[in-house]
Amino acid sequence: MVTTQETDVSALPLPPKNPLSRRAQLRAIRYPYTGCEVLRDAGGPVTRLTLAPSWLMPMVVVVTSPRGGHDMLSRSDAVMERVPTHLEMRRLIGDNLFDVGHDEWLPMRRALQPLFTKKQVAMFAGHMAEAAETAVGRWAGNGVIDLDAQCRTLTLRALGRSVLGVDLDAQAERVAGSLNIALRYIADRGLRPMRVPWWLPTPARRRARAAAAVLRELTADILADCRRDPSRDAPLVRALLAASDPETGRRLSDNEIRDQLIVFLGAGHDTTATTLTYALWQLGRHPQLQARAAAEVAELGDRELTADDVAALPYTVAVLHEALRLCPPGPANPRTAMQDIDVDGYRVPAGSLVVYGVYAVQRDPALWDRADEFDPDRFLGPAAKVRDRWQFVPFGGGPRSCIGDHFAMLEATLALATILRRVEIESLDDRFPVDMPFTMLAAEPIRAVARRRITG
């Protein structure tokens, strides 16, 4: 069904009720990376779920069509608001661009947007390339490595240098563990139809609060150090200190900067590490594709890579896009409808929870040729230019799309290119098991052998 802006929304039908049992629907929505595919196959590209009585939980609508994604995500943030998971994040780690409501988000976005343009994020390239060089130098000769653990170490080092201006190697395990505890708690609580009151000190809540305190103390100390030492090399912290709303001139408070740093650290660490891990795992299974990417990087010589080199790495970027297609860190994009809206020809009532199944859309065999096959070439040439914009949305879309998409792609491109220039990867496993404590990540060690690449 296709509708226009002149359509009378009240005259549209509700989405078809999904025929699966309530138990099957609950199981599917708990694992949205594959669950949205199950719900689509049973009930169509826009389907209504009955997870609980209406007095306990709002209507849930799962959308898995590009047109439906456009209809829900491209709307004003005041029309499609945040969901309970974002409220839980706000309670635990504070106000940040990811979790605040529309009225607070708008001036925050205006202040931060200039910091994440392609031109601005280029200032972080040196830190990213240096972190990759240091990390990959330890891979070769160490036998079997865990690609996931190694990529997490790499991205945390790069983020520590570029975001905070510190070396996080000594604190890597503590920081990563705190992020994992906090984000898993937020996701688990946000998905429950009934929640224990926030004031009740449960064991899980105590652990989550302790983890959040670690992150808050870390970022607060770094911010204080940057204020005391103007020469400290912490590009993003400096940029946040200087940022202001272009309409009001208001600057961010120290607490607001700290809260932004926590969410940037968490999002950048998990998402980029998973994308790198998946890309390397696939290349380790397809030697001919890995050789092609390595040859492209070799054309640049042996100097440190910069942001200017990305234009000369189209196949490397395509590898990352294909990794993001098959393994999107955010496999589902939820919103709350604040008014009745039309979604792909159906009426979604105000108050409904609407979920765009990114993973399902990006693996839909009706939309992608050889949908489950790893083929970076699908992102090169004419075919890539005619694809529906809403068919590939690993960073979301509309006003709430990820502000750090350029940062993430620059970091991942420089890291992947540096790795491929130094080592050859051989994957030892045919499966890439996933989990979703908050974003999608590897559920088990991803084993591989890294051999020093012979050049010349």
Coordinates of C-alpha atoms in Angstrom, one line a residue:
M1 CA 0.0 0.0 0.0
V2 CA 1.2 3.5 -0.8
T3 CA -0.3 6.6 0.8
T4 CA 0.2 10.3 0.2
Q5 CA 0.3 13.3 2.6
E6 CA -3.4 14.0 1.7
T7 CA -4.5 10.6 3.0
D8 CA -7.0 10.7 5.8
V9 CA -5.1 8.6 8.4
S10 CA -8.3 7.9 10.4
A11 CA -9.7 6.1 7.3
L12 CA -6.7 3.7 7.0
P13 CA -6.9 0.1 8.4
L14 CA -4.9 -1.0 11.4
P15 CA -1.9 -3.2 10.5
P16 CA -2.7 -6.9 10.1
K17 CA -2.6 -8.8 13.4
N18 CA 0.3 -11.2 13.5
P19 CA -0.9 -14.8 13.5
L20 CA 1.8 -16.2 15.7
S21 CA 1.1 -17.1 19.3
R22 CA 1.7 -14.6 22.0
R23 CA 4.6 -16.7 23.3
A24 CA 6.2 -16.8 19.8
Q25 CA 5.7 -13.0 19.4
L26 CA 7.4 -12.4 22.8
R27 CA 10.3 -14.6 21.8
A28 CA 10.7 -12.9 18.5
I29 CA 10.6 -9.3 19.9
R30 CA 13.2 -10.3 22.5
Y31 CA 15.7 -11.1 19.8
P32 CA 15.0 -8.4 17.2
Y33 CA 17.9 -9.3 14.9
T34 CA 16.2 -12.5 13.8
G35 CA 12.8 -12.0 15.4
C36 CA 11.7 -9.2 13.0
E37 CA 12.3 -11.6 10.1
V38 CA 10.1 -14.3 11.8
L39 CA 7.3 -11.7 12.4
R40 CA 7.5 -10.4 8.8
D41 CA 7.4 -13.9 7.3
A42 CA 4.3 -14.7 9.4
G43 CA 2.4 -11.4 9.3
G44 CA 3.8 -9.3 6.4
P45 CA 6.0 -6.1 6.2
V46 CA 3.8 -4.2 8.6
T47 CA 2.3 -6.3 11.4
R48 CA 0.6 -5.7 14.7
L49 CA 1.6 -7.7 17.8
T50 CA -0.5 -8.7 20.9
L51 CA 2.1 -9.0 23.6
A52 CA 0.0 -8.0 26.6
P53 CA -3.3 -6.5 27.5
S54 CA -3.7 -2.9 26.3
W55 CA -3.8 -1.6 29.9
L56 CA -0.4 -3.1 30.5
M57 CA 1.5 -2.5 27.3
P58 CA 0.8 -0.4 24.2
M59 CA 0.2 -1.8 20.7
V60 CA 3.5 -2.9 19.1
V61 CA 3.9 -2.6 15.3
V62 CA 6.8 -4.2 13.5
V63 CA 7.8 -2.6 10.2
T64 CA 10.1 -4.3 7.7
S65 CA 9.5 -2.4 4.4
P66 CA 11.7 0.5 3.1
R67 CA 8.5 2.6 2.7
G68 CA 7.5 1.9 6.2
G69 CA 10.9 2.8 7.5
H70 CA 10.7 6.1 5.7
D71 CA 7.2 6.8 7.1
M72 CA 8.2 6.3 10.7
L73 CA 11.8 7.4 10.9
S74 CA 11.7 10.5 8.6
R75 CA 9.0 12.2 10.7
S76 CA 9.7 15.0 13.2
D77 CA 11.2 13.9 16.4
A78 CA 8.2 15.4 18.2
V79 CA 5.9 12.9 16.3
M80 CA 8.1 9.8 16.8
E81 CA 9.6 10.0 20.3
R82 CA 12.0 7.9 22.3
V83 CA 11.1 4.6 23.9
P84 CA 11.3 3.2 27.5
T85 CA 14.9 2.0 26.9
H86 CA 16.0 5.5 26.4
L87 CA 14.3 6.6 29.7
E88 CA 16.2 3.8 31.5
M89 CA 19.5 5.1 30.0
R90 CA 18.7 8.6 31.1
R91 CA 18.1 7.5 34.6
L92 CA 21.3 5.6 34.8
I93 CA 23.9 7.6 32.9
G94 CA 22.4 11.0 32.5
D95 CA 21.2 13.3 29.8
N96 CA 22.8 12.8 26.4
L97 CA 21.9 13.1 22.7
F98 CA 20.7 9.6 22.5
D99 CA 18.2 9.5 25.3
V100 CA 16.7 13.0 25.9
G101 CA 13.2 14.0 24.7
H102 CA 12.6 16.3 21.7
D103 CA 12.6 19.6 23.5
E104 CA 16.0 19.0 25.1
W105 CA 17.4 17.1 22.1
L106 CA 16.9 19.9 19.6
P107 CA 19.3 22.5 21.1
M108 CA 21.7 19.7 22.0
R109 CA 21.8 18.4 18.5
R110 CA 22.3 22.0 17.1
A111 CA 25.3 22.4 19.4
L112 CA 26.9 19.1 18.6
Q113 CA 26.2 18.6 14.9
P114 CA 29.1 20.8 13.7
L115 CA 31.5 18.6 15.7
F116 CA 30.7 15.5 13.6
T117 CA 30.9 16.6 10.0
K118 CA 33.3 14.8 7.7
K119 CA 35.6 17.8 7.8
Q120 CA 35.7 17.9 11.6
V121 CA 36.1 14.2 12.4
A122 CA 39.2 14.2 10.1
M123 CA 41.1 15.7 13.1
F124 CA 40.7 12.3 14.9
A125 CA 42.3 10.3 12.1
G126 CA 45.9 10.4 13.5
H127 CA 44.7 8.9 16.8
M128 CA 42.7 6.2 15.0
A129 CA 45.5 5.1 12.6
E130 CA 48.1 5.1 15.4
A131 CA 45.9 3.0 17.6
A132 CA 45.4 0.5 14.8
E133 CA 49.1 0.3 14.1
T134 CA 50.0 -0.4 17.7
A135 CA 47.3 -3.0 18.2
V136 CA 47.8 -5.0 15.0
G137 CA 51.5 -5.2 15.7
R138 CA 50.8 -7.6 18.5
W139 CA 48.5 -9.9 16.5
A140 CA 51.0 -11.8 14.3
G141 CA 52.9 -14.6 15.8
N142 CA 50.5 -15.0 18.8
G143 CA 48.8 -18.1 17.4
V144 CA 45.0 -18.2 17.6
I145 CA 43.5 -14.8 18.5
D146 CA 40.0 -13.7 19.3
L147 CA 39.1 -11.1 16.7
D148 CA 36.3 -9.6 18.8
A149 CA 38.5 -9.1 21.9
Q150 CA 41.3 -7.6 19.7
C151 CA 39.0 -5.2 17.9
R152 CA 37.5 -4.1 21.2
T153 CA 41.0 -3.3 22.5
L154 CA 41.8 -1.4 19.3
T155 CA 38.6 0.7 19.3
L156 CA 38.9 1.5 23.0
R157 CA 42.4 2.7 22.5
A158 CA 41.4 4.8 19.5
L159 CA 38.4 6.3 21.3
G160 CA 40.5 6.9 24.4
R161 CA 43.1 8.9 22.5
S162 CA 40.6 10.8 20.3
V163 CA 37.6 11.3 22.6
L164 CA 39.3 11.6 26.0
G165 CA 42.9 12.2 25.3
V166 CA 44.1 9.3 27.5
D167 CA 45.6 5.9 27.1
L168 CA 42.9 3.5 28.3
D169 CA 45.0 0.3 27.9
A170 CA 45.5 -0.1 31.6
Q171 CA 41.8 0.4 32.2
A172 CA 40.4 -1.4 29.2
E173 CA 38.9 -4.3 31.0
R174 CA 37.3 -2.1 33.7
V175 CA 35.9 0.4 31.2
A176 CA 34.6 -2.3 28.8
G177 CA 33.1 -4.3 31.7
S178 CA 31.3 -1.2 33.1
L179 CA 29.9 -0.3 29.7
N180 CA 28.6 -3.9 29.3
I181 CA 27.0 -4.0 32.7
A182 CA 25.3 -0.6 32.3
L183 CA 24.0 -1.2 28.8
R184 CA 22.8 -4.7 29.4
Y185 CA 20.8 -3.5 32.4
I186 CA 19.3 -0.6 30.4
A187 CA 18.2 -2.9 27.6
D188 CA 16.9 -5.7 29.9
R189 CA 14.8 -3.2 31.9
G190 CA 13.6 -1.3 28.9
L191 CA 12.2 -4.4 27.2
R192 CA 10.1 -5.5 30.2
P193 CA 6.4 -4.7 30.1
M194 CA 6.4 -4.5 34.0
R195 CA 9.4 -3.0 35.8
V196 CA 10.4 -3.1 39.5
P197 CA 10.2 0.5 40.8
W198 CA 13.4 2.5 40.2
W199 CA 13.9 3.2 43.9
L200 CA 14.1 -0.5 44.9
P201 CA 17.8 -1.5 45.3
T202 CA 17.9 -4.8 43.5
P203 CA 21.3 -6.6 43.0
A204 CA 21.2 -5.9 39.2
R205 CA 20.5 -2.2 39.9
R206 CA 23.3 -1.9 42.4
R207 CA 25.7 -3.4 39.8
A208 CA 24.4 -1.1 37.1
R209 CA 24.8 2.0 39.3
A210 CA 28.3 1.0 40.3
A211 CA 29.2 0.5 36.6
A212 CA 27.7 3.9 35.8
A213 CA 29.7 5.5 38.6
V214 CA 32.9 4.1 37.1
L215 CA 32.2 5.7 33.8
R216 CA 31.0 9.0 35.3
E217 CA 34.2 9.2 37.5
L218 CA 36.4 8.5 34.5
T219 CA 34.9 11.1 32.2
A220 CA 34.7 13.7 35.0
D221 CA 38.4 13.3 35.8
I222 CA 39.3 13.6 32.2
L223 CA 37.3 16.8 31.8
A224 CA 38.8 18.3 34.9
D225 CA 42.3 17.4 33.7
C226 CA 41.6 19.1 30.3
R227 CA 40.4 22.3 32.1
R228 CA 43.6 22.3 34.2
D229 CA 45.9 21.6 31.3
P230 CA 45.1 23.6 28.1
S231 CA 47.9 21.7 26.2
R232 CA 46.3 18.3 26.8
D233 CA 45.6 16.6 23.4
A234 CA 41.9 15.6 23.7
P235 CA 40.2 16.8 20.5
L236 CA 36.6 15.8 21.2
V237 CA 36.7 17.1 24.8
R238 CA 38.1 20.4 23.5
A239 CA 35.4 20.5 20.9
L240 CA 32.6 19.8 23.4
L241 CA 34.0 22.5 25.7
A242 CA 33.8 25.0 22.8
A243 CA 30.4 23.9 21.5
S244 CA 27.4 26.1 21.7
D245 CA 23.8 26.2 20.4
P246 CA 24.0 28.5 17.3
E247 CA 20.6 29.9 18.0
T248 CA 21.0 30.7 21.7
G249 CA 24.8 30.7 22.3
R250 CA 24.3 28.4 25.3
R251 CA 27.3 26.2 26.0
L252 CA 27.2 22.7 27.5
S253 CA 27.7 22.3 31.3
D254 CA 30.4 20.0 32.6
N255 CA 27.7 17.4 33.6
E256 CA 26.3 17.5 30.1
I257 CA 29.8 17.1 28.5
R258 CA 30.5 14.2 30.9
D259 CA 27.2 12.5 29.9
Q260 CA 27.9 13.0 26.2
L261 CA 31.3 11.5 26.6
I262 CA 29.9 8.4 28.3
V263 CA 27.5 7.7 25.5
F264 CA 30.0 8.5 22.7
L265 CA 32.5 6.1 24.4
G266 CA 29.9 3.3 24.7
A267 CA 28.4 3.6 21.3
G268 CA 31.7 4.1 19.5
H269 CA 33.4 1.2 21.3
D270 CA 30.7 -1.5 20.8
T271 CA 29.5 -0.6 17.3
T272 CA 32.8 0.0 15.6
A273 CA 34.4 -3.1 17.2
T274 CA 31.6 -5.4 16.1
T275 CA 31.7 -4.0 12.5
L276 CA 35.5 -4.5 12.3
T277 CA 35.2 -8.0 13.8
Y278 CA 32.5 -9.1 11.4
A279 CA 34.3 -7.6 8.4
L280 CA 37.6 -9.4 9.3
W281 CA 35.8 -12.7 10.0
Q282 CA 34.2 -12.6 6.6
L283 CA 37.4 -11.6 4.8
G284 CA 39.1 -14.5 6.7
R285 CA 36.6 -16.8 5.1
H286 CA 37.0 -15.3 1.6
P287 CA 40.7 -15.1 0.8
Q288 CA 40.1 -13.7 -2.7
L289 CA 38.1 -10.7 -1.2
Q290 CA 40.7 -10.1 1.4
A291 CA 43.5 -10.1 -1.2
R292 CA 41.5 -7.5 -3.2
A293 CA 41.1 -5.2 -0.2
A294 CA 44.8 -5.7 0.8
A295 CA 45.9 -4.8 -2.7
E296 CA 43.9 -1.6 -2.7
V297 CA 45.5 -0.6 0.6
A298 CA 49.0 -1.5 -0.6
E299 CA 48.6 1.1 -3.4
L300 CA 48.9 3.8 -0.7
G301 CA 52.4 2.8 0.4
D302 CA 53.6 2.2 3.9
R303 CA 53.1 5.6 5.5
E304 CA 50.5 6.4 8.2
L305 CA 47.0 6.6 6.7
T306 CA 45.0 9.8 7.0
A307 CA 41.4 10.8 6.4
D308 CA 42.4 12.0 2.9
D309 CA 43.1 8.3 2.0
V310 CA 39.5 7.2 2.4
A311 CA 38.6 8.3 -1.1
A312 CA 41.2 5.9 -2.5
L313 CA 39.8 3.0 -0.5
P314 CA 36.4 2.4 -2.2
Y315 CA 36.5 -1.4 -1.9
T316 CA 37.6 -1.3 1.8
V317 CA 34.6 1.0 2.5
A318 CA 32.4 -1.4 0.6
V319 CA 33.6 -4.3 2.8
L320 CA 32.5 -2.3 5.8
H321 CA 29.2 -1.4 4.3
E322 CA 28.5 -5.1 3.6
A323 CA 29.5 -5.9 7.2
L324 CA 27.0 -3.3 8.4
R325 CA 24.3 -4.7 6.1
L326 CA 24.6 -8.3 7.4
C327 CA 25.5 -7.4 11.0
P328 CA 24.0 -4.0 11.8
P329 CA 25.0 -3.0 15.4
G330 CA 21.5 -1.5 15.8
P331 CA 19.3 -4.3 14.3
A332 CA 16.0 -2.7 15.3
N333 CA 15.0 1.0 15.5
P334 CA 12.2 1.7 18.0
R335 CA 10.0 4.8 18.3
T336 CA 6.8 5.8 20.1
A337 CA 4.1 7.3 18.0
M338 CA 2.9 10.6 19.6
Q339 CA 0.0 10.9 17.3
D340 CA -1.9 8.7 14.7
I341 CA 0.4 8.2 11.7
D342 CA 0.3 6.3 8.4
V343 CA 3.0 3.7 8.0
D344 CA 3.1 2.0 4.5
G345 CA -0.7 2.4 4.1
Y346 CA -1.8 1.4 7.6
R347 CA -2.9 3.5 10.6
V348 CA -0.6 3.3 13.6
P349 CA -2.5 4.8 16.7
A350 CA -0.9 7.3 19.0
G351 CA 1.0 5.6 21.8
S352 CA 2.0 2.6 19.8
L353 CA 5.5 1.3 20.0
V354 CA 6.8 1.1 16.4
V355 CA 9.9 -1.0 15.5
Y356 CA 11.8 -0.8 12.3
G357 CA 13.5 -4.1 11.7
V358 CA 16.8 -3.0 10.2
Y359 CA 18.3 -6.4 10.3
A360 CA 15.3 -8.0 8.6
V361 CA 15.2 -5.3 5.8
Q362 CA 18.9 -5.5 5.1
R363 CA 18.7 -9.3 4.7
D364 CA 15.4 -9.4 2.9
P365 CA 15.7 -11.7 -0.2
A366 CA 12.9 -9.7 -1.8
L367 CA 15.1 -6.6 -1.7
W368 CA 18.7 -8.0 -2.1
D369 CA 20.1 -10.4 -4.6
R370 CA 21.8 -13.3 -2.8
A371 CA 20.8 -11.6 0.5
D372 CA 22.8 -13.8 2.8
E373 CA 26.0 -13.8 0.8
F374 CA 28.9 -11.5 1.7
D375 CA 29.4 -9.4 -1.5
P376 CA 31.0 -6.0 -1.1
D377 CA 30.5 -5.3 -4.8
R378 CA 26.9 -4.6 -4.2
F379 CA 27.9 -1.3 -2.7
L380 CA 30.0 -0.3 -5.8
G381 CA 28.9 0.8 -9.3
P382 CA 25.5 1.8 -10.6
A383 CA 23.5 -0.7 -8.6
A384 CA 24.5 1.1 -5.3
K385 CA 23.1 4.4 -6.6
V386 CA 19.6 3.2 -7.4
R387 CA 19.0 1.3 -4.2
D388 CA 16.1 2.6 -2.0
R389 CA 17.5 5.0 0.7
W390 CA 15.6 3.2 3.4
Q391 CA 16.8 -0.3 2.4
F392 CA 20.2 0.3 4.1
V393 CA 20.1 2.2 7.3
P394 CA 22.8 0.9 9.7
F395 CA 23.1 4.3 11.3
G396 CA 19.3 4.9 11.4
G397 CA 17.6 7.7 9.5
G398 CA 15.7 10.9 9.8
P399 CA 16.3 13.5 12.5
R400 CA 17.5 11.0 15.1
S401 CA 20.0 9.3 12.8
C402 CA 23.4 8.6 14.4
I403 CA 25.4 11.8 14.8
G404 CA 28.6 9.8 14.8
D405 CA 28.3 8.0 11.5
H406 CA 31.2 9.9 9.9
F407 CA 33.3 9.3 13.0
A408 CA 32.5 5.6 13.0
M409 CA 33.2 5.1 9.3
L410 CA 36.5 6.9 9.4
E411 CA 37.6 5.0 12.4
A412 CA 36.6 1.6 10.9
T413 CA 38.1 2.4 7.5
L414 CA 41.5 3.4 8.8
A415 CA 41.5 0.5 11.2
L416 CA 40.6 -2.1 8.6
A417 CA 43.0 -0.7 6.1
T418 CA 45.9 -0.7 8.6
I419 CA 45.1 -4.3 9.7
L420 CA 45.0 -5.6 6.1
R421 CA 48.2 -3.9 5.3
R422 CA 50.0 -5.6 8.2
V423 CA 48.5 -9.1 8.5
E424 CA 46.6 -11.8 6.7
I425 CA 43.5 -13.2 8.5
E426 CA 42.4 -16.8 8.4
S427 CA 39.0 -17.3 10.2
L428 CA 38.7 -20.6 12.0
D429 CA 34.9 -20.6 12.6
D430 CA 32.1 -20.8 10.1
R431 CA 29.6 -19.2 12.4
F432 CA 29.4 -15.7 13.8
P433 CA 27.1 -16.1 16.9
V434 CA 25.5 -12.9 18.1
D435 CA 24.0 -11.4 21.2
M436 CA 22.2 -8.2 21.9
P437 CA 22.7 -6.8 25.4
F438 CA 22.2 -3.4 23.9
T439 CA 23.7 -3.3 20.5
M440 CA 24.5 -6.4 18.5
L441 CA 27.8 -8.0 19.2
A442 CA 29.6 -11.3 19.0
A443 CA 28.3 -13.8 21.5
E444 CA 31.4 -15.9 21.6
P445 CA 35.1 -15.5 20.8
I446 CA 35.7 -15.2 17.0
R447 CA 38.8 -17.3 16.5
A448 CA 41.3 -16.5 13.8
V449 CA 45.0 -16.8 12.9
A450 CA 46.8 -13.6 12.0
R451 CA 50.0 -14.0 9.8
R452 CA 52.3 -11.1 9.0
R453 CA 51.7 -10.1 5.5
I454 CA 54.6 -10.4 3.1
T455 CA 55.0 -7.4 0.8
G456 CA 57.4 -6.3 -1.9

